[in-house]
């Protein structure tokens, strides 16, 4: 199957726009500006993975892990799962064409309105009405929907029963999965979800409405050029007002060779970690930035936890595609969610989702739980497999809430480092432990906060929803960017509201606080809003409506790729 991307030797020296990163923010930016007739290059550090190419066996999964710590670096730079081991917190992000959309659960929710009423946001975000239009467009293009058969799965019913006993009702959250075959908004034909549960390992069916199947094909159809294995180091403003983007080729053994591409506009959409690192490194190379650069990191009140030994089978381990177990359906990675609301204190609100572990990790699950003393059950599953015995009764939970967003990124020996000494003491973790312990107890199991506690993972909290580092603010004293996504310029002679012309940030790093829900829909909506504002500021002509009457498969887009 032909993909959308090319390697850097095909890149031109100059573009109207360079988009760094290809997740939700980068996908929106590339699609809209290509529709406006701009020459657009998208630079992605990872590689392109097509449906059918995601890891389905543990040896494949192991080869798709890149792990970085203070004194550790293992795995290829193009590996899908990017694990950052920190002294205060661990972070997991996706790496590939399509960004985190490739390996997330696809849960698409709008935050409580009180999130945007927080004075940390610029006033315009909550008041100018463009955010509502951004959410409308995000829903239109990503097409999130609840699973109509959610209540037929045991993991859903298990959470439903436990929640009811505790006085909480369950809902079916909207997720970016197509449950029936469809021709999507950009004409790509997608098969229906097989409910194999492997969403977080990468959808080998092609049913997930990822950026790689929505915004990016649209960008290519309108002339954008997508380049993989492109590691952007930093950006530098040129005397003529254009931007130089310094890039390393990551598909060579010696990645020290640097090339420089130039553009009138640069959009940093490399994700919270990537964008923060590029900005901090750019400052080290002379770019005048707000002192808030790297600040207000939030883990979005995240926790991934487990319930071990429920009374009845839960079936929360994926079976993959093609299925490893015939005649079984697991459901999508998330089918049900407990909503624990607090009308008086926003920070107390929780969302608890029943999750599924990817099938590729199944063979090693018993080993992961050995450090917690569950030797007998783990050994039994090593013999019987994880689809029967104790691990058939394993519950997986994805939970989100609110934290204080008190982390800070710094450069340590030219590499990004997260500082948050009190992260493990954030009140959210005690609240999550309390509710999850009660939920697991109702199912007859034991709560396991972290099966790898005491190993290389230590006792630090972990997140898959990193936010902040380039947060919006009213001026350079309160944020790194303004409400339009423009980067504040703090150089000599500039006021607190002045910006670097042509430099934008459009991704999860723009959040000045936690969201309390899975962030993908908000990132996409804010990206759509930023592009609406760019359209007005630059007098661009484009629409954001789906293509009409176009039917295509990803390989049909190959004629749009130059030789």
XYZ file of C-alpha atoms in Angstrom:
563
model
C 0.000 0.000 0.000
C 1.372 3.390 -0.996
C 1.700 5.925 1.776
C 1.473 9.692 1.950
C 5.022 10.576 2.916
C 8.441 11.011 1.383
C 11.982 11.289 2.674
C 13.854 14.534 3.086
C 15.950 14.299 -0.053
C 12.762 15.289 -1.899
C 12.316 18.462 0.162
C 12.666 21.875 -1.429
C 14.734 24.590 0.223
C 11.812 26.991 0.568
C 8.082 26.759 1.362
C 5.357 29.187 2.240
C 4.641 27.186 5.396
C 6.530 24.539 7.346
C 4.493 22.536 9.843
C 6.575 20.703 12.434
C 4.703 17.601 13.591
C 1.763 15.681 12.173
C -0.646 15.095 15.047
C -3.973 16.828 15.553
C -2.563 20.377 15.480
C -0.212 19.678 12.583
C -2.863 17.862 10.582
C -5.346 20.706 10.864
C -2.673 23.282 9.983
C -1.453 21.369 6.932
C -4.951 20.694 5.610
C -6.225 24.244 5.957
C -3.151 26.028 4.594
C -2.824 23.604 1.672
C -6.477 24.299 0.889
C -5.556 27.983 0.901
C -3.093 27.326 -1.907
C 0.062 27.664 0.175
C 3.092 25.473 -0.446
C 3.221 23.385 2.740
C 5.839 20.998 4.092
C 5.059 18.785 7.088
C 8.092 17.542 9.011
C 7.512 14.420 11.149
C 10.273 12.837 13.228
C 8.685 9.385 13.125
C 7.807 7.173 10.194
C 4.585 6.329 8.394
C 2.748 3.197 9.539
C -0.191 1.969 7.488
C -3.076 -0.203 8.657
C -1.760 -3.743 8.977
C 1.703 -2.529 9.929
C 1.166 -1.882 13.631
C 2.749 -4.385 16.035
C 0.609 -7.450 16.659
C 3.182 -9.617 18.469
C 5.310 -8.818 21.495
C 8.638 -9.018 19.597
C 7.241 -6.400 17.203
C 6.018 -4.262 20.092
C 9.402 -4.437 21.772
C 11.007 -3.097 18.603
C 8.523 -0.208 18.587
C 9.673 1.168 21.941
C 12.071 4.061 22.358
C 12.913 4.760 25.981
C 14.762 7.825 27.165
C 15.930 8.597 30.689
C 18.577 10.812 32.232
C 21.274 8.223 31.550
C 19.348 5.931 29.196
C 18.502 5.873 25.507
C 17.267 2.682 23.855
C 15.272 1.850 20.754
C 15.120 3.424 17.307
C 14.195 7.091 17.007
C 11.326 6.110 14.700
C 9.714 3.699 17.195
C 5.992 4.286 17.688
C 5.941 4.363 21.484
C 8.097 7.109 22.933
C 8.594 6.614 26.678
C 10.311 9.364 28.651
C 11.448 8.236 32.091
C 11.689 11.240 34.387
C 12.878 11.694 37.931
C 9.517 13.228 38.858
C 7.120 11.860 36.218
C 7.095 9.508 33.233
C 5.474 10.432 29.918
C 4.286 8.285 26.998
C 3.712 9.856 23.583
C 3.236 8.583 20.056
C 5.808 8.946 17.311
C 4.761 8.590 13.685
C 2.891 10.211 10.827
C -0.369 11.075 12.565
C 1.204 11.633 15.971
C -0.613 10.449 19.078
C -3.755 9.675 17.072
C -2.055 6.458 15.955
C -1.909 4.890 19.418
C -4.498 6.621 21.584
C -7.896 5.327 22.676
C -9.594 7.976 20.550
C -11.796 9.343 23.353
C -13.097 12.705 22.104
C -14.755 14.870 24.767
C -15.313 18.585 25.274
C -14.153 19.920 28.665
C -16.471 21.473 31.207
C -17.116 25.122 30.297
C -15.489 26.143 33.584
C -12.129 25.069 32.162
C -12.201 27.918 29.632
C -13.564 30.373 32.195
C -10.312 30.064 34.132
C -8.549 33.450 33.951
C -5.329 31.727 32.871
C -6.779 31.718 29.334
C -6.801 34.859 27.194
C -10.304 36.367 27.309
C -10.893 35.849 23.597
C -10.830 32.042 23.816
C -14.059 31.830 25.796
C -15.791 34.869 24.340
C -15.268 35.279 20.604
C -17.341 32.238 19.582
C -14.610 30.754 17.405
C -13.930 27.919 19.841
C -17.465 26.610 19.338
C -16.866 26.590 15.593
C -13.561 24.841 16.227
C -15.311 22.063 18.131
C -17.905 21.762 15.383
C -15.235 21.299 12.754
C -13.245 18.912 14.923
C -16.289 16.683 15.400
C -17.123 16.846 11.711
C -13.665 15.729 10.621
C -12.865 13.190 13.341
C -16.444 11.869 13.507
C -16.419 10.667 17.134
C -19.317 8.450 18.121
C -20.284 6.109 20.963
C -20.187 2.396 20.344
C -23.849 1.410 19.793
C -23.061 -2.035 21.189
C -21.007 -0.891 24.183
C -23.273 -2.536 26.748
C -22.743 -5.963 25.189
C -19.124 -6.129 26.397
C -18.166 -7.521 29.777
C -15.674 -4.735 30.540
C -18.484 -2.183 30.120
C -20.935 -4.145 32.265
C -18.313 -4.687 34.965
C -17.682 -0.953 35.259
C -21.411 -0.256 35.045
C -22.183 -2.574 37.961
C -19.383 -1.206 40.112
C -20.345 2.376 39.342
C -24.012 1.777 40.117
C -23.106 0.301 43.492
C -21.168 3.485 44.246
C -23.918 5.793 42.987
C -22.324 6.704 39.641
C -23.881 6.160 36.245
C -21.964 5.047 33.174
C -22.013 6.751 29.782
C -20.757 5.712 26.365
C -18.127 8.323 25.457
C -17.685 9.393 21.867
C -14.567 7.901 20.316
C -12.888 8.439 16.956
C -13.731 4.986 15.597
C -15.949 4.021 12.672
C -18.155 1.129 13.761
C -19.562 0.601 10.273
C -17.782 0.751 6.906
C -17.737 4.299 5.595
C -16.277 6.712 3.110
C -14.913 9.408 5.380
C -14.792 13.196 5.104
C -11.839 13.168 2.710
C -13.072 10.269 0.593
C -10.979 7.536 2.213
C -12.851 4.253 2.465
C -12.634 2.727 5.918
C -13.780 -0.721 7.082
C -15.891 -1.024 10.208
C -14.382 -1.669 13.629
C -13.964 -5.360 14.477
C -13.929 -4.499 18.217
C -10.593 -6.251 18.629
C -9.501 -3.852 21.392
C -6.168 -2.899 19.843
C -6.828 0.848 19.428
C -3.945 1.807 21.719
C -1.535 -0.481 19.913
C -2.396 0.951 16.503
C -5.466 0.079 14.441
C -4.602 -2.639 11.924
C -8.202 -2.629 10.678
C -8.144 0.973 9.475
C -11.318 1.865 11.372
C -9.835 4.521 13.649
C -10.424 8.066 12.423
C -6.836 9.082 12.993
C -5.150 12.190 11.613
C -3.414 9.863 9.153
C -6.793 8.993 7.606
C -8.447 12.419 7.781
C -6.536 15.695 7.861
C -3.266 14.443 6.358
C -4.757 12.849 3.213
C -6.683 16.074 2.706
C -3.472 18.074 3.016
C -1.734 15.857 0.450
C -4.686 16.045 -1.922
C -4.344 19.823 -1.850
C -0.610 19.772 -2.498
C 1.092 19.518 0.889
C 4.330 17.525 1.064
C 4.825 15.201 4.040
C 8.318 14.201 5.157
C 9.163 11.548 7.747
C 12.323 10.911 9.799
C 12.726 14.689 10.055
C 14.013 15.689 13.481
C 13.621 19.435 13.886
C 16.228 20.882 16.219
C 15.409 24.577 16.399
C 14.162 27.554 14.419
C 15.922 30.840 13.768
C 14.556 34.150 12.491
C 16.319 35.398 9.387
C 17.218 39.042 8.693
C 14.594 39.177 5.929
C 11.845 38.085 8.342
C 11.614 34.503 7.092
C 12.336 31.450 9.249
C 15.117 28.881 9.054
C 14.206 25.416 10.333
C 17.198 23.300 11.303
C 16.486 19.630 10.682
C 18.340 16.357 11.191
C 17.683 13.311 9.031
C 16.802 10.457 11.352
C 16.756 7.723 8.707
C 20.538 7.560 8.528
C 23.014 5.971 10.914
C 24.749 9.307 11.273
C 21.982 11.761 12.092
C 24.342 14.597 12.924
C 24.116 16.098 9.433
C 21.816 19.073 9.525
C 19.848 20.597 6.700
C 18.093 23.948 6.753
C 14.667 24.596 5.233
C 13.117 28.043 5.010
C 9.564 29.343 5.166
C 7.567 32.522 5.669
C 5.471 30.809 8.337
C 6.491 28.066 10.773
C 3.885 26.215 12.811
C 5.218 24.180 15.732
C 2.907 21.195 16.209
C 5.408 18.657 17.512
C 3.374 17.865 20.621
C 3.874 19.087 24.158
C 7.320 17.541 24.501
C 8.555 18.206 20.972
C 7.391 21.800 20.722
C 8.674 22.693 24.188
C 12.078 21.249 23.346
C 12.270 23.078 20.008
C 11.310 26.389 21.633
C 13.793 26.024 24.483
C 16.553 25.032 22.079
C 15.600 27.939 19.795
C 15.953 30.292 22.754
C 19.403 28.850 23.400
C 20.179 29.804 19.781
C 19.036 33.372 20.291
C 15.234 33.431 19.873
C 13.657 35.917 22.305
C 10.912 34.098 24.228
C 8.787 34.629 27.298
C 10.174 33.379 30.605
C 7.066 31.182 30.660
C 8.593 28.914 28.005
C 8.543 25.401 29.424
C 6.252 26.314 32.322
C 2.768 25.119 33.354
C 3.247 21.504 32.343
C 0.176 19.425 33.204
C -0.281 15.668 33.259
C -4.035 16.265 32.856
C -4.679 14.428 36.106
C -3.871 11.154 34.340
C -3.600 7.683 35.754
C -3.496 4.204 34.226
C -4.266 1.554 36.810
C -5.499 -2.008 37.152
C -7.844 -4.217 39.081
C -6.520 -7.748 39.569
C -8.659 -10.796 40.296
C -12.244 -9.683 39.666
C -14.934 -12.250 40.439
C -16.002 -12.586 36.819
C -14.128 -12.387 33.500
C -13.667 -8.805 32.313
C -12.042 -9.449 28.912
C -9.921 -6.319 28.781
C -6.983 -7.618 26.759
C -7.143 -7.073 23.002
C -7.278 -9.968 20.547
C -5.834 -8.053 17.586
C -6.537 -8.166 13.880
C -6.420 -10.774 12.474
C -7.925 -12.098 15.683
C -5.812 -14.235 17.985
C -8.961 -15.713 19.464
C -11.903 -16.673 17.256
C -15.489 -15.871 18.144
C -14.600 -13.173 20.698
C -15.195 -9.423 20.689
C -13.498 -7.202 23.250
C -14.795 -3.794 22.212
C -12.885 -0.627 21.445
C -10.125 0.485 23.811
C -12.733 2.539 25.689
C -16.461 1.840 25.539
C -17.721 3.095 28.904
C -16.967 5.931 31.302
C -17.962 6.897 34.830
C -18.527 10.646 35.153
C -17.935 11.916 38.665
C -18.992 15.551 38.705
C -18.635 18.337 41.250
C -20.648 21.460 40.552
C -18.778 23.502 43.151
C -15.143 22.420 42.714
C -13.988 21.730 39.165
C -10.723 20.143 40.348
C -12.690 17.338 42.033
C -14.247 16.094 38.797
C -13.075 12.694 37.520
C -13.564 10.595 34.412
C -12.931 6.873 34.837
C -12.840 4.778 31.677
C -12.657 1.016 31.245
C -9.661 0.315 29.049
C -8.129 -2.437 26.962
C -4.480 -3.409 26.717
C -3.213 -4.120 23.177
C -2.890 -7.763 22.165
C 0.833 -7.395 21.467
C 1.486 -6.898 25.167
C -0.572 -9.933 26.192
C 2.277 -12.483 26.355
C 4.279 -10.378 28.801
C 1.411 -9.324 31.086
C 2.037 -12.094 33.632
C 5.663 -11.042 33.925
C 4.672 -7.405 34.469
C 2.589 -8.358 37.483
C 5.208 -10.593 39.128
C 6.849 -7.723 41.070
C 3.590 -7.185 42.944
C 3.687 -10.613 44.514
C 0.934 -12.194 42.423
C 3.240 -15.053 41.539
C 0.769 -17.931 41.537
C -1.785 -16.299 39.271
C 0.859 -14.897 36.987
C 2.532 -18.261 36.542
C -0.840 -19.856 35.871
C -1.420 -17.348 33.087
C 2.019 -18.002 31.643
C 0.823 -21.562 31.154
C -2.787 -20.906 30.155
C -2.425 -17.614 28.315
C -3.996 -14.315 29.323
C -7.392 -14.943 27.751
C -8.350 -17.376 30.495
C -7.328 -17.723 34.102
C -6.516 -14.679 36.290
C -5.771 -12.252 33.463
C -9.190 -12.743 31.929
C -10.364 -10.982 35.110
C -7.892 -8.095 34.835
C -9.446 -4.635 34.725
C -7.679 -1.714 33.062
C -8.601 1.869 33.890
C -7.799 5.108 32.097
C -8.712 8.060 34.314
C -8.393 11.820 33.847
C -8.998 14.747 36.162
C -7.235 17.982 37.085
C -3.843 18.855 38.492
C -2.068 22.095 39.343
C -0.042 22.236 36.090
C 3.085 22.962 38.110
C 5.649 21.056 36.053
C 8.372 22.809 34.102
C 10.505 21.785 31.145
C 14.173 22.727 30.981
C 17.040 21.805 28.699
C 19.545 19.470 30.327
C 22.616 18.857 28.169
C 20.563 19.882 25.110
C 17.765 17.407 25.937
C 14.330 18.082 27.345
C 13.918 17.398 31.049
C 10.784 17.701 33.180
C 11.011 19.137 36.684
C 8.088 18.602 39.066
C 9.415 17.466 42.458
C 5.992 17.392 44.133
C 4.143 15.710 41.277
C 3.449 12.492 43.192
C 1.807 14.546 45.963
C -0.763 16.182 43.680
C -4.190 15.802 45.386
C -5.673 14.281 42.236
C -3.784 11.028 42.699
C -5.248 10.430 46.143
C -8.752 11.092 44.777
C -8.187 8.705 41.871
C -6.758 6.025 44.131
C -9.790 6.285 46.388
C -12.419 5.963 43.661
C -10.554 3.286 41.703
C -10.003 1.231 44.848
C -13.758 1.316 45.494
C -14.574 0.412 41.881
C -12.180 -2.545 41.923
C -13.449 -3.730 45.317
C -17.014 -3.790 43.980
C -15.809 -6.181 41.283
C -14.080 -8.403 43.817
C -10.529 -7.524 42.775
C -7.428 -5.869 44.186
C -6.335 -2.402 43.122
C -2.928 -2.233 41.427
C -1.772 1.336 40.889
C 1.379 0.384 39.007
C 2.449 -3.214 38.317
C 6.004 -2.032 37.635
C 6.320 -0.085 40.877
C 9.757 -0.634 42.369
C 11.340 -1.533 39.022
C 12.901 0.806 36.466
C 9.588 2.726 36.493
C 10.032 3.618 40.160
C 7.118 5.177 42.054
C 6.656 8.247 39.887
C 3.267 9.037 38.327
C 2.931 8.665 34.562
C 0.848 10.387 31.910
C -0.155 9.799 28.308
C -1.773 13.250 28.066
C 1.051 15.780 28.510
C -0.068 19.382 28.167
C 1.513 22.819 28.412
C 5.005 24.205 28.087
C 3.979 26.854 25.536
C 0.782 27.989 27.174
C -1.547 30.714 25.954
C -1.529 33.958 27.885
C -2.701 37.551 27.722
C 0.873 38.779 27.260
C 4.447 37.572 27.550
C 4.254 37.809 31.335
C 1.506 35.199 31.513
C 2.096 32.980 28.479
C 4.362 31.909 25.630
C 1.781 32.544 22.906
C -1.280 34.735 22.479
C -4.807 33.503 21.817
C -4.028 33.271 18.093
C -1.141 30.894 18.639
C 1.490 33.556 17.843
C 4.718 33.355 19.841
C 5.462 36.404 22.005
C 8.645 38.314 21.143
C 10.483 39.559 24.248
C 13.427 41.067 22.388
C 14.778 44.505 23.136
C 12.346 47.263 22.263
C 9.298 45.001 22.157
C 6.188 45.326 24.286
C 4.629 42.499 26.289
C 2.080 41.815 23.550
C 4.412 41.859 20.575
C 4.850 38.649 18.614
C 7.303 36.994 16.261
C 5.661 37.430 12.858
C 5.112 34.061 11.207
C 5.835 31.787 14.216
C 2.910 29.819 15.671
C 2.290 26.989 18.132
C -0.648 24.676 17.448
C -0.764 21.528 19.616
C -1.258 20.340 23.189
C 1.549 22.523 24.495
C -0.728 25.605 24.212
C -2.908 24.520 27.148
C -2.283 26.721 30.198
C -3.969 24.193 32.508
C -5.425 20.692 32.731
C -8.586 19.877 30.784
C -10.127 17.101 32.867
C -10.963 15.055 29.767
C -8.940 13.316 27.086
C -7.422 16.258 25.171
C -7.573 15.248 21.500
C -10.838 17.038 20.675
C -9.771 20.248 22.412
C -6.380 20.254 20.674
C -8.148 19.833 17.336
C -10.758 22.489 18.104
C -8.154 25.044 19.182
C -6.163 24.233 16.045
C -9.219 24.868 13.886
C -9.758 28.134 15.774
C -6.155 29.225 15.180
C -6.466 28.516 11.471
C -9.706 30.507 11.344
C -7.822 33.451 12.840
C -4.921 32.983 10.400
C -7.444 32.957 7.569
C -8.722 36.345 8.732
C -5.298 37.844 9.420
C -3.746 36.804 6.109
C -6.856 37.141 3.963
C -6.740 33.481 2.980
C -9.442 31.711 1.045
C -10.322 28.183 2.129
C -13.223 26.264 3.568
C -13.241 23.466 6.089
C -16.061 21.398 4.672
C -15.579 17.767 3.636
C -14.935 16.834 0.053
C -18.110 15.976 -1.804
C -18.485 12.955 -4.041
C -14.886 11.790 -3.641
C -14.105 8.151 -2.907
C -10.565 7.006 -2.393
C -8.349 4.624 -0.481
C -5.033 5.854 0.939
C -3.083 4.309 -1.934
C -5.226 6.243 -4.423
C -3.624 9.431 -3.149
C -0.249 8.414 -4.558
C -0.737 10.433 -7.787
C -0.755 13.552 -5.598
C 2.796 12.763 -4.461
C 5.504 14.144 -6.714
C 8.116 11.684 -7.878
